[in-house]
Each structure stands twice: as C-alpha cells, then as structure tokens.
Amino acid sequence: MSKTLYAEFTVKPGSEARVAEMMLELTQKVRQEPGNVLFLPYTGEENPRDYFVFEVYRDEAAFQEHIGADYGARFNAELAHHIEGAGSALTWLQPLE
C-alpha cells in the first residue's frame, strides 16, 4: 500500500528566496528516488510564504528510504531555521475507497 503525506509550513519573512531554492533542489532529488510516485510542492497563491507539499511513495519501505536520505536530513535541519513554529505540520492520507 502506498504512503501518502501532506506537509505544510510557513517560511519566515526574509527566508523566501533561500527556501524556494532549497525546495527546488530537494524536489529534483526526491523525484529521482525509485520509490517516489509524486512529490508536488506548492506555495499559497495569497501568501507565497505558505508551503504545501503532496508526497506519495510506493510503500512503507520506499518512504523509509526517503526519510533516511542524507540530503533530506540536511534539508530538514536547515529548513528548521527558516520556518515559523516547531516544524512542518504533517498529515497522513488514505485513499477514499
């Protein structure tokens, strides 16, 4: 069964350009993961500091491989300095059948 995740966070004022650069780099790397099905980052139309990321992985093993990637750990460590709050809000999703 696939693993589907929706993440959201708000970038601190002044960090917009750096986070956009970081997100573009991360997107390229995640999309190359063999178990990644979708990785779609968005910003809010009304507030471009709001980020929304829709992620789908083939299965739990693929997701575990994703979170174990060194580039993801570096991304999250740096992102923590650029976003409001304690971190990204994560929502796990299940398909409606």
PDB file of N, CA and C in Angstrom:
ATOM      1  N   MET A   1       0.842  -1.180   0.000  1.00  0.00           N
ATOM      2  CA  MET A   1       0.000   0.000   0.000  1.00  0.00           C
ATOM      3  C   MET A   1       0.889   1.246   0.000  1.00  0.00           C
ATOM      4  N   SER A   2       0.518   2.220  -0.795  1.00  0.00           N
ATOM      5  CA  SER A   2       1.312   3.441  -0.894  1.00  0.00           C
ATOM      6  C   SER A   2       1.222   4.258   0.398  1.00  0.00           C
ATOM      7  N   LYS A   3       2.219   5.116   0.596  1.00  0.00           N
ATOM      8  CA  LYS A   3       2.260   6.055   1.722  1.00  0.00           C
ATOM      9  C   LYS A   3       2.072   7.444   1.149  1.00  0.00           C
ATOM     10  N   THR A   4       1.063   8.143   1.643  1.00  0.00           N
ATOM     11  CA  THR A   4       0.739   9.475   1.132  1.00  0.00           C
ATOM     12  C   THR A   4       0.783  10.474   2.276  1.00  0.00           C
ATOM     13  N   LEU A   5       1.438  11.574   2.013  1.00  0.00           N
ATOM     14  CA  LEU A   5       1.707  12.576   3.040  1.00  0.00           C
ATOM     15  C   LEU A   5       1.449  13.967   2.483  1.00  0.00           C
ATOM     16  N   TYR A   6       0.873  14.808   3.330  1.00  0.00           N
ATOM     17  CA  TYR A   6       0.679  16.213   3.017  1.00  0.00           C
ATOM     18  C   TYR A   6       1.392  17.000   4.103  1.00  0.00           C
ATOM     19  N   ALA A   7       2.348  17.828   3.709  1.00  0.00           N
ATOM     20  CA  ALA A   7       3.117  18.627   4.669  1.00  0.00           C
ATOM     21  C   ALA A   7       2.880  20.106   4.386  1.00  0.00           C
ATOM     22  N   GLU A   8       2.842  20.883   5.443  1.00  0.00           N
ATOM     23  CA  GLU A   8       2.706  22.332   5.257  1.00  0.00           C
ATOM     24  C   GLU A   8       3.532  23.076   6.294  1.00  0.00           C
ATOM     25  N   PHE A   9       4.043  24.232   5.860  1.00  0.00           N
ATOM     26  CA  PHE A   9       4.824  25.084   6.749  1.00  0.00           C
ATOM     27  C   PHE A   9       4.798  26.500   6.209  1.00  0.00           C
ATOM     28  N   THR A  10       5.149  27.440   7.071  1.00  0.00           N
ATOM     29  CA  THR A  10       5.198  28.854   6.692  1.00  0.00           C
ATOM     30  C   THR A  10       6.626  29.350   6.873  1.00  0.00           C
ATOM     31  N   VAL A  11       7.140  29.967   5.843  1.00  0.00           N
ATOM     32  CA  VAL A  11       8.504  30.488   5.823  1.00  0.00           C
ATOM     33  C   VAL A  11       8.555  31.834   6.547  1.00  0.00           C
ATOM     34  N   LYS A  12       9.606  32.030   7.315  1.00  0.00           N
ATOM     35  CA  LYS A  12       9.810  33.313   7.989  1.00  0.00           C
ATOM     36  C   LYS A  12      10.085  34.407   6.962  1.00  0.00           C
ATOM     37  N   PRO A  13       9.624  35.632   7.241  1.00  0.00           N
ATOM     38  CA  PRO A  13       9.944  36.737   6.340  1.00  0.00           C
ATOM     39  C   PRO A  13      11.456  36.869   6.187  1.00  0.00           C
ATOM     40  N   GLY A  14      11.895  37.064   4.974  1.00  0.00           N
ATOM     41  CA  GLY A  14      13.317  37.192   4.677  1.00  0.00           C
ATOM     42  C   GLY A  14      13.973  35.886   4.248  1.00  0.00           C
ATOM     43  N   SER A  15      13.290  34.767   4.428  1.00  0.00           N
ATOM     44  CA  SER A  15      13.847  33.463   4.052  1.00  0.00           C
ATOM     45  C   SER A  15      13.220  32.902   2.776  1.00  0.00           C
ATOM     46  N   GLU A  16      12.371  33.672   2.137  1.00  0.00           N
ATOM     47  CA  GLU A  16      11.632  33.173   0.975  1.00  0.00           C
ATOM     48  C   GLU A  16      12.536  32.644  -0.136  1.00  0.00           C
ATOM     49  N   ALA A  17      13.541  33.412  -0.515  1.00  0.00           N
ATOM     50  CA  ALA A  17      14.401  33.016  -1.641  1.00  0.00           C
ATOM     51  C   ALA A  17      15.194  31.754  -1.304  1.00  0.00           C
ATOM     52  N   ARG A  18      15.727  31.677  -0.097  1.00  0.00           N
ATOM     53  CA  ARG A  18      16.518  30.503   0.271  1.00  0.00           C
ATOM     54  C   ARG A  18      15.660  29.242   0.315  1.00  0.00           C
ATOM     55  N   VAL A  19      14.477  29.338   0.890  1.00  0.00           N
ATOM     56  CA  VAL A  19      13.615  28.158   0.984  1.00  0.00           C
ATOM     57  C   VAL A  19      13.151  27.732  -0.407  1.00  0.00           C
ATOM     58  N   ALA A  20      12.859  28.660  -1.278  1.00  0.00           N
ATOM     59  CA  ALA A  20      12.472  28.300  -2.647  1.00  0.00           C
ATOM     60  C   ALA A  20      13.601  27.541  -3.335  1.00  0.00           C
ATOM     61  N   GLU A  21      14.815  28.009  -3.164  1.00  0.00           N
ATOM     62  CA  GLU A  21      15.986  27.324  -3.731  1.00  0.00           C
ATOM     63  C   GLU A  21      16.144  25.924  -3.136  1.00  0.00           C
ATOM     64  N   MET A  22      16.024  25.834  -1.831  1.00  0.00           N
ATOM     65  CA  MET A  22      16.144  24.544  -1.151  1.00  0.00           C
ATOM     66  C   MET A  22      15.069  23.567  -1.639  1.00  0.00           C
ATOM     67  N   MET A  23      13.844  24.063  -1.769  1.00  0.00           N
ATOM     68  CA  MET A  23      12.741  23.191  -2.172  1.00  0.00           C
ATOM     69  C   MET A  23      12.919  22.694  -3.603  1.00  0.00           C
ATOM     70  N   LEU A  24      13.403  23.542  -4.491  1.00  0.00           N
ATOM     71  CA  LEU A  24      13.645  23.112  -5.869  1.00  0.00           C
ATOM     72  C   LEU A  24      14.724  22.032  -5.923  1.00  0.00           C
ATOM     73  N   GLU A  25      15.786  22.197  -5.142  1.00  0.00           N
ATOM     74  CA  GLU A  25      16.853  21.191  -5.089  1.00  0.00           C
ATOM     75  C   GLU A  25      16.326  19.869  -4.517  1.00  0.00           C
ATOM     76  N   LEU A  26      15.564  19.956  -3.429  1.00  0.00           N
ATOM     77  CA  LEU A  26      15.020  18.750  -2.820  1.00  0.00           C
ATOM     78  C   LEU A  26      14.069  18.032  -3.777  1.00  0.00           C
ATOM     79  N   THR A  27      13.237  18.789  -4.455  1.00  0.00           N
ATOM     80  CA  THR A  27      12.268  18.206  -5.390  1.00  0.00           C
ATOM     81  C   THR A  27      12.972  17.377  -6.453  1.00  0.00           C
ATOM     82  N   GLN A  28      14.040  17.902  -7.016  1.00  0.00           N
ATOM     83  CA  GLN A  28      14.788  17.159  -8.037  1.00  0.00           C
ATOM     84  C   GLN A  28      15.313  15.837  -7.484  1.00  0.00           C
ATOM     85  N   LYS A  29      15.821  15.857  -6.272  1.00  0.00           N
ATOM     86  CA  LYS A  29      16.399  14.649  -5.677  1.00  0.00           C
ATOM     87  C   LYS A  29      15.323  13.628  -5.313  1.00  0.00           C
ATOM     88  N   VAL A  30      14.242  14.081  -4.696  1.00  0.00           N
ATOM     89  CA  VAL A  30      13.188  13.157  -4.274  1.00  0.00           C
ATOM     90  C   VAL A  30      12.545  12.492  -5.482  1.00  0.00           C
ATOM     91  N   ARG A  31      12.318  13.248  -6.524  1.00  0.00           N
ATOM     92  CA  ARG A  31      11.688  12.677  -7.720  1.00  0.00           C
ATOM     93  C   ARG A  31      12.549  11.607  -8.388  1.00  0.00           C
ATOM     94  N   GLN A  32      13.828  11.558  -8.048  1.00  0.00           N
ATOM     95  CA  GLN A  32      14.722  10.522  -8.585  1.00  0.00           C
ATOM     96  C   GLN A  32      14.738   9.262  -7.722  1.00  0.00           C
ATOM     97  N   GLU A  33      14.141   9.323  -6.545  1.00  0.00           N
ATOM     98  CA  GLU A  33      14.088   8.146  -5.690  1.00  0.00           C
ATOM     99  C   GLU A  33      13.241   7.075  -6.367  1.00  0.00           C
ATOM    100  N   PRO A  34      13.702   5.834  -6.394  1.00  0.00           N
ATOM    101  CA  PRO A  34      12.952   4.784  -7.080  1.00  0.00           C
ATOM    102  C   PRO A  34      11.552   4.567  -6.514  1.00  0.00           C
ATOM    103  N   GLY A  35      11.361   4.809  -5.220  1.00  0.00           N
ATOM    104  CA  GLY A  35      10.060   4.574  -4.607  1.00  0.00           C
ATOM    105  C   GLY A  35       9.152   5.778  -4.553  1.00  0.00           C
ATOM    106  N   ASN A  36       9.590   6.907  -5.098  1.00  0.00           N
ATOM    107  CA  ASN A  36       8.748   8.099  -5.096  1.00  0.00           C
ATOM    108  C   ASN A  36       7.778   8.039  -6.270  1.00  0.00           C
ATOM    109  N   VAL A  37       6.509   8.253  -5.979  1.00  0.00           N
ATOM    110  CA  VAL A  37       5.474   8.280  -7.006  1.00  0.00           C
ATOM    111  C   VAL A  37       5.167   9.732  -7.382  1.00  0.00           C
ATOM    112  N   LEU A  38       4.999  10.590  -6.371  1.00  0.00           N
ATOM    113  CA  LEU A  38       4.727  12.018  -6.586  1.00  0.00           C
ATOM    114  C   LEU A  38       5.417  12.842  -5.508  1.00  0.00           C
ATOM    115  N   PHE A  39       5.911  13.994  -5.894  1.00  0.00           N
ATOM    116  CA  PHE A  39       6.425  14.973  -4.943  1.00  0.00           C
ATOM    117  C   PHE A  39       6.086  16.322  -5.544  1.00  0.00           C
ATOM    118  N   LEU A  40       5.035  16.955  -5.010  1.00  0.00           N
ATOM    119  CA  LEU A  40       4.497  18.174  -5.600  1.00  0.00           C
ATOM    120  C   LEU A  40       4.488  19.309  -4.580  1.00  0.00           C
ATOM    121  N   PRO A  41       5.462  20.213  -4.643  1.00  0.00           N
ATOM    122  CA  PRO A  41       5.469  21.358  -3.737  1.00  0.00           C
ATOM    123  C   PRO A  41       4.698  22.537  -4.345  1.00  0.00           C
ATOM    124  N   TYR A  42       3.994  23.239  -3.484  1.00  0.00           N
ATOM    125  CA  TYR A  42       3.233  24.419  -3.890  1.00  0.00           C
ATOM    126  C   TYR A  42       3.469  25.525  -2.871  1.00  0.00           C
ATOM    127  N   THR A  43       3.233  26.757  -3.311  1.00  0.00           N
ATOM    128  CA  THR A  43       3.144  27.875  -2.382  1.00  0.00           C
ATOM    129  C   THR A  43       1.729  28.424  -2.477  1.00  0.00           C
ATOM    130  N   GLY A  44       1.320  29.115  -1.420  1.00  0.00           N
ATOM    131  CA  GLY A  44      -0.014  29.696  -1.408  1.00  0.00           C
ATOM    132  C   GLY A  44      -0.126  30.836  -2.401  1.00  0.00           C
ATOM    133  N   GLU A  45      -1.243  30.888  -3.079  1.00  0.00           N
ATOM    134  CA  GLU A  45      -1.474  31.962  -4.045  1.00  0.00           C
ATOM    135  C   GLU A  45      -1.576  33.310  -3.344  1.00  0.00           C
ATOM    136  N   GLU A  46      -2.255  33.333  -2.209  1.00  0.00           N
ATOM    137  CA  GLU A  46      -2.416  34.590  -1.474  1.00  0.00           C
ATOM    138  C   GLU A  46      -1.220  34.900  -0.582  1.00  0.00           C
ATOM    139  N   ASN A  47      -0.558  33.868  -0.087  1.00  0.00           N
ATOM    140  CA  ASN A  47       0.614  34.065   0.761  1.00  0.00           C
ATOM    141  C   ASN A  47       1.704  33.096   0.309  1.00  0.00           C
ATOM    142  N   PRO A  48       2.646  33.560  -0.527  1.00  0.00           N
ATOM    143  CA  PRO A  48       3.678  32.665  -1.046  1.00  0.00           C
ATOM    144  C   PRO A  48       4.663  32.171   0.006  1.00  0.00           C
ATOM    145  N   ARG A  49       4.544  32.647   1.244  1.00  0.00           N
ATOM    146  CA  ARG A  49       5.378  32.091   2.327  1.00  0.00           C
ATOM    147  C   ARG A  49       4.794  30.789   2.863  1.00  0.00           C
ATOM    148  N   ASP A  50       3.547  30.495   2.502  1.00  0.00           N
ATOM    149  CA  ASP A  50       2.910  29.236   2.901  1.00  0.00           C
ATOM    150  C   ASP A  50       3.267  28.163   1.881  1.00  0.00           C
ATOM    151  N   TYR A  51       3.810  27.053   2.361  1.00  0.00           N
ATOM    152  CA  TYR A  51       4.193  25.925   1.502  1.00  0.00           C
ATOM    153  C   TYR A  51       3.297  24.730   1.799  1.00  0.00           C
ATOM    154  N   PHE A  52       2.980  24.001   0.738  1.00  0.00           N
ATOM    155  CA  PHE A  52       2.166  22.790   0.820  1.00  0.00           C
ATOM    156  C   PHE A  52       2.850  21.752  -0.067  1.00  0.00           C
ATOM    157  N   VAL A  53       3.116  20.577   0.480  1.00  0.00           N
ATOM    158  CA  VAL A  53       3.824  19.549  -0.277  1.00  0.00           C
ATOM    159  C   VAL A  53       3.012  18.253  -0.215  1.00  0.00           C
ATOM    160  N   PHE A  54       2.656  17.741  -1.388  1.00  0.00           N
ATOM    161  CA  PHE A  54       1.918  16.484  -1.512  1.00  0.00           C
ATOM    162  C   PHE A  54       2.913  15.430  -1.956  1.00  0.00           C
ATOM    163  N   GLU A  55       3.036  14.355  -1.163  1.00  0.00           N
ATOM    164  CA  GLU A  55       4.038  13.323  -1.422  1.00  0.00           C
ATOM    165  C   GLU A  55       3.387  11.942  -1.438  1.00  0.00           C
ATOM    166  N   VAL A  56       3.766  11.127  -2.412  1.00  0.00           N
ATOM    167  CA  VAL A  56       3.296   9.749  -2.474  1.00  0.00           C
ATOM    168  C   VAL A  56       4.507   8.853  -2.719  1.00  0.00           C
ATOM    169  N   TYR A  57       4.599   7.808  -1.904  1.00  0.00           N
ATOM    170  CA  TYR A  57       5.672   6.827  -2.030  1.00  0.00           C
ATOM    171  C   TYR A  57       5.053   5.460  -2.297  1.00  0.00           C
ATOM    172  N   ARG A  58       5.761   4.628  -3.012  1.00  0.00           N
ATOM    173  CA  ARG A  58       5.263   3.317  -3.438  1.00  0.00           C
ATOM    174  C   ARG A  58       4.734   2.495  -2.257  1.00  0.00           C
ATOM    175  N   ASP A  59       5.472   2.518  -1.132  1.00  0.00           N
ATOM    176  CA  ASP A  59       5.094   1.735   0.045  1.00  0.00           C
ATOM    177  C   ASP A  59       5.888   2.243   1.241  1.00  0.00           C
ATOM    178  N   GLU A  60       5.700   1.583   2.368  1.00  0.00           N
ATOM    179  CA  GLU A  60       6.396   1.989   3.594  1.00  0.00           C
ATOM    180  C   GLU A  60       7.909   1.921   3.434  1.00  0.00           C
ATOM    181  N   ALA A  61       8.404   0.874   2.774  1.00  0.00           N
ATOM    182  CA  ALA A  61       9.857   0.734   2.579  1.00  0.00           C
ATOM    183  C   ALA A  61      10.402   1.904   1.764  1.00  0.00           C
ATOM    184  N   ALA A  62       9.682   2.305   0.745  1.00  0.00           N
ATOM    185  CA  ALA A  62      10.116   3.447  -0.076  1.00  0.00           C
ATOM    186  C   ALA A  62      10.119   4.729   0.754  1.00  0.00           C
ATOM    187  N   PHE A  63       9.123   4.886   1.618  1.00  0.00           N
ATOM    188  CA  PHE A  63       9.090   6.070   2.475  1.00  0.00           C
ATOM    189  C   PHE A  63      10.252   6.054   3.456  1.00  0.00           C
ATOM    190  N   GLN A  64      10.549   4.897   4.030  1.00  0.00           N
ATOM    191  CA  GLN A  64      11.671   4.796   4.964  1.00  0.00           C
ATOM    192  C   GLN A  64      12.988   5.126   4.264  1.00  0.00           C
ATOM    193  N   GLU A  65      13.128   4.687   3.028  1.00  0.00           N
ATOM    194  CA  GLU A  65      14.325   5.022   2.256  1.00  0.00           C
ATOM    195  C   GLU A  65      14.399   6.532   2.043  1.00  0.00           C
ATOM    196  N   HIS A  66      13.246   7.140   1.756  1.00  0.00           N
ATOM    197  CA  HIS A  66      13.184   8.592   1.557  1.00  0.00           C
ATOM    198  C   HIS A  66      13.641   9.331   2.815  1.00  0.00           C
ATOM    199  N   ILE A  67      13.083   8.982   3.967  1.00  0.00           N
ATOM    200  CA  ILE A  67      13.439   9.744   5.175  1.00  0.00           C
ATOM    201  C   ILE A  67      14.851   9.435   5.653  1.00  0.00           C
ATOM    202  N   GLY A  68      15.442   8.361   5.167  1.00  0.00           N
ATOM    203  CA  GLY A  68      16.816   8.042   5.527  1.00  0.00           C
ATOM    204  C   GLY A  68      17.858   8.692   4.640  1.00  0.00           C
ATOM    205  N   ALA A  69      17.414   9.380   3.595  1.00  0.00           N
ATOM    206  CA  ALA A  69      18.356  10.009   2.662  1.00  0.00           C
ATOM    207  C   ALA A  69      19.087  11.169   3.335  1.00  0.00           C
ATOM    208  N   ASP A  70      20.389  11.246   3.137  1.00  0.00           N
ATOM    209  CA  ASP A  70      21.186  12.296   3.774  1.00  0.00           C
ATOM    210  C   ASP A  70      20.781  13.690   3.313  1.00  0.00           C
ATOM    211  N   TYR A  71      20.399  13.855   2.053  1.00  0.00           N
ATOM    212  CA  TYR A  71      20.005  15.183   1.564  1.00  0.00           C
ATOM    213  C   TYR A  71      18.708  15.645   2.228  1.00  0.00           C
ATOM    214  N   GLY A  72      17.829  14.716   2.564  1.00  0.00           N
ATOM    215  CA  GLY A  72      16.603  15.082   3.275  1.00  0.00           C
ATOM    216  C   GLY A  72      16.894  15.554   4.686  1.00  0.00           C
ATOM    217  N   ALA A  73      17.819  14.888   5.353  1.00  0.00           N
ATOM    218  CA  ALA A  73      18.205  15.294   6.706  1.00  0.00           C
ATOM    219  C   ALA A  73      18.830  16.685   6.683  1.00  0.00           C
ATOM    220  N   ARG A  74      19.680  16.945   5.701  1.00  0.00           N
ATOM    221  CA  ARG A  74      20.295  18.284   5.595  1.00  0.00           C
ATOM    222  C   ARG A  74      19.227  19.337   5.310  1.00  0.00           C
ATOM    223  N   PHE A  75      18.289  19.009   4.419  1.00  0.00           N
ATOM    224  CA  PHE A  75      17.200  19.934   4.094  1.00  0.00           C
ATOM    225  C   PHE A  75      16.410  20.276   5.354  1.00  0.00           C
ATOM    226  N   ASN A  76      15.973  19.256   6.094  1.00  0.00           N
ATOM    227  CA  ASN A  76      15.154  19.493   7.289  1.00  0.00           C
ATOM    228  C   ASN A  76      15.900  20.264   8.359  1.00  0.00           C
ATOM    229  N   ALA A  77      17.187  19.998   8.523  1.00  0.00           N
ATOM    230  CA  ALA A  77      17.982  20.720   9.521  1.00  0.00           C
ATOM    231  C   ALA A  77      18.061  22.205   9.179  1.00  0.00           C
ATOM    232  N   GLU A  78      18.293  22.515   7.907  1.00  0.00           N
ATOM    233  CA  GLU A  78      18.362  23.923   7.527  1.00  0.00           C
ATOM    234  C   GLU A  78      16.980  24.566   7.525  1.00  0.00           C
ATOM    235  N   LEU A  79      15.980  23.826   7.055  1.00  0.00           N
ATOM    236  CA  LEU A  79      14.623  24.374   6.990  1.00  0.00           C
ATOM    237  C   LEU A  79      14.142  24.834   8.364  1.00  0.00           C
ATOM    238  N   ALA A  80      14.513  24.107   9.407  1.00  0.00           N
ATOM    239  CA  ALA A  80      14.076  24.455  10.763  1.00  0.00           C
ATOM    240  C   ALA A  80      14.421  25.888  11.136  1.00  0.00           C
ATOM    241  N   HIS A  81      15.486  26.430  10.560  1.00  0.00           N
ATOM    242  CA  HIS A  81      15.895  27.811  10.853  1.00  0.00           C
ATOM    243  C   HIS A  81      15.111  28.838  10.041  1.00  0.00           C
ATOM    244  N   HIS A  82      14.395  28.385   9.036  1.00  0.00           N
ATOM    245  CA  HIS A  82      13.732  29.297   8.106  1.00  0.00           C
ATOM    246  C   HIS A  82      12.212  29.287   8.177  1.00  0.00           C
ATOM    247  N   ILE A  83      11.636  28.458   9.069  1.00  0.00           N
ATOM    248  CA  ILE A  83      10.177  28.392   9.111  1.00  0.00           C
ATOM    249  C   ILE A  83       9.647  28.777  10.481  1.00  0.00           C
ATOM    250  N   GLU A  84       8.398  29.192  10.476  1.00  0.00           N
ATOM    251  CA  GLU A  84       7.719  29.550  11.716  1.00  0.00           C
ATOM    252  C   GLU A  84       7.265  28.280  12.431  1.00  0.00           C
ATOM    253  N   GLY A  85       7.245  28.319  13.735  1.00  0.00           N
ATOM    254  CA  GLY A  85       6.771  27.178  14.504  1.00  0.00           C
ATOM    255  C   GLY A  85       7.849  26.131  14.700  1.00  0.00           C
ATOM    256  N   ALA A  86       7.420  24.989  15.233  1.00  0.00           N
ATOM    257  CA  ALA A  86       8.350  23.927  15.599  1.00  0.00           C
ATOM    258  C   ALA A  86       8.719  23.017  14.436  1.00  0.00           C
ATOM    259  N   GLY A  87       8.043  23.138  13.312  1.00  0.00           N
ATOM    260  CA  GLY A  87       8.340  22.284  12.164  1.00  0.00           C
ATOM    261  C   GLY A  87       7.150  22.179  11.243  1.00  0.00           C
ATOM    262  N   SER A  88       7.287  21.358  10.245  1.00  0.00           N
ATOM    263  CA  SER A  88       6.202  21.144   9.295  1.00  0.00           C
ATOM    264  C   SER A  88       5.048  20.413   9.969  1.00  0.00           C
ATOM    265  N   ALA A  89       3.834  20.787   9.592  1.00  0.00           N
ATOM    266  CA  ALA A  89       2.648  20.049  10.032  1.00  0.00           C
ATOM    267  C   ALA A  89       2.444  18.926   9.013  1.00  0.00           C
ATOM    268  N   LEU A  90       2.391  17.697   9.503  1.00  0.00           N
ATOM    269  CA  LEU A  90       2.266  16.532   8.621  1.00  0.00           C
ATOM    270  C   LEU A  90       0.882  15.922   8.773  1.00  0.00           C
ATOM    271  N   THR A  91       0.293  15.573   7.641  1.00  0.00           N
ATOM    272  CA  THR A  91      -0.988  14.883   7.617  1.00  0.00           C
ATOM    273  C   THR A  91      -0.826  13.637   6.748  1.00  0.00           C
ATOM    274  N   TRP A  92      -1.096  12.479   7.333  1.00  0.00           N
ATOM    275  CA  TRP A  92      -1.050  11.223   6.587  1.00  0.00           C
ATOM    276  C   TRP A  92      -2.408  11.007   5.961  1.00  0.00           C
ATOM    277  N   LEU A  93      -2.417  10.619   4.701  1.00  0.00           N
ATOM    278  CA  LEU A  93      -3.666  10.468   3.955  1.00  0.00           C
ATOM    279  C   LEU A  93      -3.887   9.020   3.530  1.00  0.00           C
ATOM    280  N   GLN A  94      -5.163   8.664   3.416  1.00  0.00           N
ATOM    281  CA  GLN A  94      -5.553   7.359   2.905  1.00  0.00           C
ATOM    282  C   GLN A  94      -6.532   7.584   1.770  1.00  0.00           C
ATOM    283  N   PRO A  95      -6.473   6.752   0.742  1.00  0.00           N
ATOM    284  CA  PRO A  95      -7.431   6.918  -0.355  1.00  0.00           C
ATOM    285  C   PRO A  95      -8.851   6.580   0.100  1.00  0.00           C
ATOM    286  N   LEU A  96      -9.797   7.292  -0.413  1.00  0.00           N
ATOM    287  CA  LEU A  96     -11.197   7.015  -0.153  1.00  0.00           C
ATOM    288  C   LEU A  96     -11.642   5.951  -1.131  1.00  0.00           C
ATOM    289  N   GLU A  97     -12.007   4.815  -0.616  1.00  0.00           N
ATOM    290  CA  GLU A  97     -12.368   3.699  -1.494  1.00  0.00           C
ATOM    291  C   GLU A  97     -13.845   3.411  -1.426  1.00  0.00           C
TER     292      GLU A  97
END
